[in-house]
Every structure is written in structure tokens, then in C-alpha cells.
Tab-separated table of C-alpha atoms in Angstrom:
chain	number	residue	atom	x	y	z
A	1	ILE	CA	126.404	69.141	14.499
A	2	GLU	CA	124.619	71.931	12.660
A	3	LYS	CA	121.654	69.597	12.102
A	4	ALA	CA	121.189	68.944	15.828
A	5	HIS	CA	118.020	69.983	17.642
A	6	PRO	CA	118.362	73.197	19.713
A	7	ASP	CA	117.951	71.127	22.894
A	8	VAL	CA	121.148	69.297	21.988
A	9	PHE	CA	123.001	72.607	22.047
A	10	ASN	CA	121.608	73.329	25.526
A	11	ILE	CA	122.937	69.972	26.700
A	12	LEU	CA	126.282	70.638	25.026
A	13	LEU	CA	126.492	74.031	26.724
A	14	GLN	CA	126.045	72.362	30.125
A	15	LEU	CA	128.555	69.681	29.260
A	16	LEU	CA	131.165	72.123	27.912
A	17	ASP	CA	130.607	74.659	30.694
A	18	ASP	CA	130.327	72.447	33.775
A	19	GLY	CA	132.162	69.323	32.621
A	20	ARG	CA	129.184	67.229	33.632
A	21	LEU	CA	125.873	66.055	32.258
A	22	THR	CA	122.686	65.526	34.244
A	23	ASP	CA	120.073	63.172	32.819
A	24	ALA	CA	116.279	63.323	33.276
A	25	HIS	CA	116.532	61.223	36.469
A	26	GLY	CA	119.039	63.568	38.096
A	27	ARG	CA	122.026	61.274	37.593
A	28	VAL	CA	125.248	63.162	36.952
A	29	THR	CA	127.997	61.957	34.649
A	30	SER	CA	131.387	63.619	34.736
A	31	PHE	CA	132.989	64.706	31.473
A	32	LYS	CA	135.968	66.398	33.134
A	33	ASN	CA	138.502	64.085	31.453
A	34	ALA	CA	136.623	63.700	28.173
A	35	ILE	CA	137.486	65.019	24.763
A	36	ILE	CA	134.360	66.016	22.861
A	37	ILE	CA	134.615	65.992	19.085
A	38	GLY	CA	131.832	67.231	16.838
A	39	THR	CA	131.810	67.089	13.076
A	40	SER	CA	130.161	69.365	10.590
A	41	ASN	CA	129.816	69.988	6.899
A	42	ILE	CA	129.680	73.746	7.354
A	43	GLY	CA	130.961	75.506	4.259
A	44	SER	CA	131.175	72.358	2.136
A	45	LYS	CA	128.664	73.702	-0.368
A	46	SER	CA	130.527	76.989	-0.758
A	47	ILE	CA	133.867	75.230	-1.073
A	48	SER	CA	132.650	72.839	-3.752
A	49	GLU	CA	130.819	75.417	-5.874
A	50	PRO	CA	132.657	75.920	-9.155
A	51	ASN	CA	133.848	79.407	-10.082
A	52	LYS	CA	133.356	80.635	-6.535
A	53	GLY	CA	135.939	83.285	-7.248
A	54	ILE	CA	138.360	82.492	-4.469
A	55	GLY	CA	141.178	81.844	-6.896
A	56	PHE	CA	142.190	78.273	-6.113
A	57	ALA	CA	143.865	77.779	-9.475
A	58	LYS	CA	146.120	80.757	-8.917
A	59	THR	CA	147.108	80.193	-5.307
A	60	LYS	CA	149.351	77.734	-3.519
A	61	VAL	CA	147.863	74.860	-1.539
A	62	SER	CA	148.583	76.474	1.848
A	63	LYS	CA	146.907	79.691	0.692
A	64	GLN	CA	143.922	77.654	-0.555
A	65	TYR	CA	143.659	76.039	2.849
A	66	GLU	CA	143.685	79.407	4.626
A	67	VAL	CA	140.929	80.705	2.332
A	68	ILE	CA	138.835	77.588	2.976
A	69	LYS	CA	139.468	77.737	6.723
A	70	ASN	CA	138.373	81.384	6.899
A	71	LEU	CA	135.266	80.594	4.842
A	72	VAL	CA	134.307	77.731	7.169
A	73	ILE	CA	134.953	79.737	10.346
A	74	ASN	CA	132.852	82.632	9.028
A	75	GLU	CA	130.010	80.221	8.170
A	76	ALA	CA	130.256	78.721	11.684
A	77	ARG	CA	129.976	82.186	13.220
A	78	LYS	CA	126.779	82.795	11.232
A	79	LEU	CA	125.257	79.439	12.143
A	80	PHE	CA	126.179	78.920	15.803
A	81	LYS	CA	125.502	81.169	18.776
A	82	PRO	CA	128.548	82.885	20.310
A	83	GLU	CA	127.993	81.161	23.663
A	84	PHE	CA	128.459	77.798	21.934
A	85	LEU	CA	131.480	78.808	19.837
A	86	ASN	CA	133.184	80.423	22.841
A	87	ARG	CA	133.118	77.109	24.708
A	88	LEU	CA	135.026	75.302	21.943
A	89	ASP	CA	138.793	75.055	22.246
A	90	ASP	CA	139.336	74.979	18.505
A	91	LEU	CA	137.704	74.632	15.108
A	92	ILE	CA	139.725	72.290	12.928
A	93	VAL	CA	139.174	72.441	9.185
A	94	PHE	CA	140.332	69.332	7.374
A	95	HIS	CA	141.726	69.274	3.876
A	96	THR	CA	139.492	67.871	1.152
A	97	LEU	CA	140.164	64.220	0.370
A	98	THR	CA	142.296	63.693	-2.713
A	99	ARG	CA	142.148	60.801	-5.154
A	100	GLU	CA	145.264	59.386	-3.486
A	101	ASN	CA	143.508	59.527	-0.106
A	102	ILE	CA	140.501	57.727	-1.582
A	103	ARG	CA	142.825	55.020	-2.987
A	104	ALA	CA	144.376	54.514	0.464
A	105	ILE	CA	140.896	54.381	2.034
A	106	ALA	CA	139.805	51.809	-0.577
A	107	ASP	CA	142.824	49.664	0.341
A	108	MET	CA	141.897	49.904	4.041
A	109	MET	CA	138.249	49.036	3.350
A	110	ILE	CA	139.326	45.959	1.374
A	111	GLN	CA	141.650	44.959	4.244
A	112	ASN	CA	138.725	45.314	6.676
A	113	LEU	CA	136.543	43.202	4.398
A	114	ASN	CA	139.322	40.619	4.287
A	115	LYS	CA	139.393	40.522	8.105
A	116	ARG	CA	135.629	39.982	8.224
A	117	LEU	CA	135.860	37.239	5.602
A	118	SER	CA	138.628	35.520	7.571
A	119	ASP	CA	135.979	34.771	10.230
A	120	LYS	CA	134.345	32.610	7.553
A	121	ASN	CA	137.734	31.117	6.639
A	122	LEU	CA	137.729	33.054	3.348
A	123	SER	CA	140.200	35.572	1.974
A	124	ILE	CA	139.983	38.185	-0.747
A	125	THR	CA	142.523	39.680	-3.110
A	126	VAL	CA	141.507	42.687	-5.195
A	127	ASN	CA	143.885	43.541	-8.022
A	128	SER	CA	145.133	47.079	-8.535
A	129	LYS	CA	142.947	47.771	-11.594
A	130	ALA	CA	139.819	46.886	-9.617
A	131	ILE	CA	140.941	49.092	-6.706
A	132	ASP	CA	141.704	51.895	-9.176
A	133	LYS	CA	138.168	51.635	-10.548
A	134	LEU	CA	136.672	51.591	-7.042
A	135	SER	CA	138.734	54.669	-6.166
A	136	GLU	CA	137.687	56.487	-9.333
A	137	GLU	CA	133.981	55.701	-8.993
A	138	GLY	CA	133.973	56.256	-5.228
A	139	TYR	CA	135.693	59.643	-5.338
A	140	SER	CA	133.703	62.659	-4.210
A	141	GLU	CA	135.161	65.936	-3.001
A	142	VAL	CA	131.804	66.820	-1.487
A	143	TYR	CA	130.831	63.548	0.212
A	144	GLY	CA	134.253	62.170	1.124
A	145	ALA	CA	134.565	58.380	1.354
A	146	ARG	CA	130.853	57.628	1.846
A	147	PRO	CA	130.250	56.875	-1.845
A	148	LEU	CA	133.297	54.586	-1.791
A	149	LYS	CA	131.912	52.634	1.148
A	150	ARG	CA	128.576	52.132	-0.614
A	151	LEU	CA	130.338	51.208	-3.850
A	152	ILE	CA	132.440	48.523	-2.146
A	153	GLU	CA	129.326	47.166	-0.439
A	154	ASN	CA	127.333	47.059	-3.693
A	155	GLU	CA	130.044	45.952	-6.114
A	156	ILE	CA	132.246	43.702	-3.957
A	157	GLU	CA	130.631	42.675	-0.658
A	158	ASN	CA	127.104	41.960	-1.920
A	159	PRO	CA	128.198	39.810	-4.890
A	160	ILE	CA	130.558	37.852	-2.608
A	161	SER	CA	127.722	37.370	-0.086
A	162	MET	CA	125.439	36.085	-2.838
A	163	LYS	CA	128.127	33.671	-4.052
A	164	ILE	CA	128.588	32.380	-0.502
A	165	LEU	CA	124.817	31.870	-0.151
A	166	THR	CA	124.549	30.073	-3.501
A	167	GLY	CA	127.537	27.853	-2.705
A	168	ASP	CA	129.824	29.300	-5.387
A	169	PHE	CA	132.305	30.186	-2.621
A	170	GLU	CA	133.039	27.806	0.256
A	171	LEU	CA	135.052	27.750	3.466
A	172	GLY	CA	138.760	28.004	2.753
A	173	ASP	CA	138.380	29.701	-0.645
A	174	LYS	CA	140.655	32.501	-1.722
A	175	ILE	CA	138.535	34.985	-3.670
A	176	ASN	CA	140.145	37.003	-6.442
A	177	VAL	CA	138.501	40.193	-7.645
A	178	THR	CA	139.671	41.498	-10.992
A	179	LEU	CA	138.389	43.812	-13.669
A	180	LYS	CA	137.161	42.273	-16.934
A	181	SER	CA	135.633	44.465	-19.626
A	182	GLY	CA	135.125	47.217	-17.050
A	183	LYS	CA	133.173	44.965	-14.661
A	184	TYR	CA	134.237	43.357	-11.414
A	185	SER	CA	134.907	39.657	-11.840
A	186	PHE	CA	135.090	37.090	-9.040
A	187	SER	CA	136.973	33.810	-9.077
A	188	ARG	CA	138.152	31.411	-6.414
A	189	LYS	CA	141.102	29.261	-5.508
A	190	LYS	CA	140.885	26.390	-3.059
């Protein structure tokens, strides 16, 4: 939200204040029963900077979270006008994704890919070593799961798409993805 044009904030102020939005043609849309959620990366640079001096290694996880939350809220106060912040019910600071979270997200992304492939009467199985490698290469404290999504697209989806186009994979195939010599390997079963 911090990258939004100032006019967007004016619209948000109207929406958050009045519970309605008026477009350029005078049409009014009610937002009285809506939940508005905005996301931001405020404070992410400060949080990820090494040796920031906030003592993460010496504190407990809950204390770390409180330090991070205070840092983010202070950055938000510097960046946003008080009239905007005062209209928000809450600022929620999420915990940084862990490697375990990334692994779970990788599993979900593979399941979603499997659902999409089922439309083509194909299925995919990715062994645990391949998912481990995806999770390791797709892990980023700063960027979350975005690198993982791109990695799965580039290393799994695109090669499968090419093999479908070239006829290497056909309707009804079960595609196995494994790791061989550190590279993703694709095979099929009828």
C-alpha cells in the first residue's frame, strides 16, 4: 500500500470514513459490510538487515516478534499520514516465513499444479528430495514465497508444458519428478 498514488489514499479515506465509494459518474457503492485488507512491506528492509543490533540471537521468539512489530509500526507512522492510520482498526505484523513454512507452501503449490494437470487428465508426483530442493532454493526471508512460485514455474511447470507440447507426455500419464545429480528429472507412467 505504501507504493500507492496519493489519490488512492484520498479514495481510501472516503471509503474508510464514510463506508462508501463514489466513482467518477456519481455512482455510490456501499462498503459498510466489507473488510478492507491492505498489505505492505514496511520495515522489511530494516528487519532483514544483518547486525541491525536488535539482539535477535539473544532474545526469545516472542520478544523478537515484539521488537519487529514495534519497528514496523514506527515505520508506518513515519510513512503514512495520521488521518489514514487513525481510520485503520489494526496493524497486523506477520511472522517471517520459516523454511518449514516454505516446505508446506511448496507442497500446496505442487497440489495446485496437480489439480490443473488433472484437467488435462495428467497427474504429477514430486518426491521429497525434489520438494526439499525447491524449498531450499525458493526460500527467502525478504521476498516470502514469490521466489518459490517462480522456481516451480521455471523448473517444474515449464518443462512439463514443453514435454506435453512435444508429445513426451500424453493424456492419462502419471508424471514423476525426482532429483538426479542435483537436477529435476521427469518420467512418466501410463
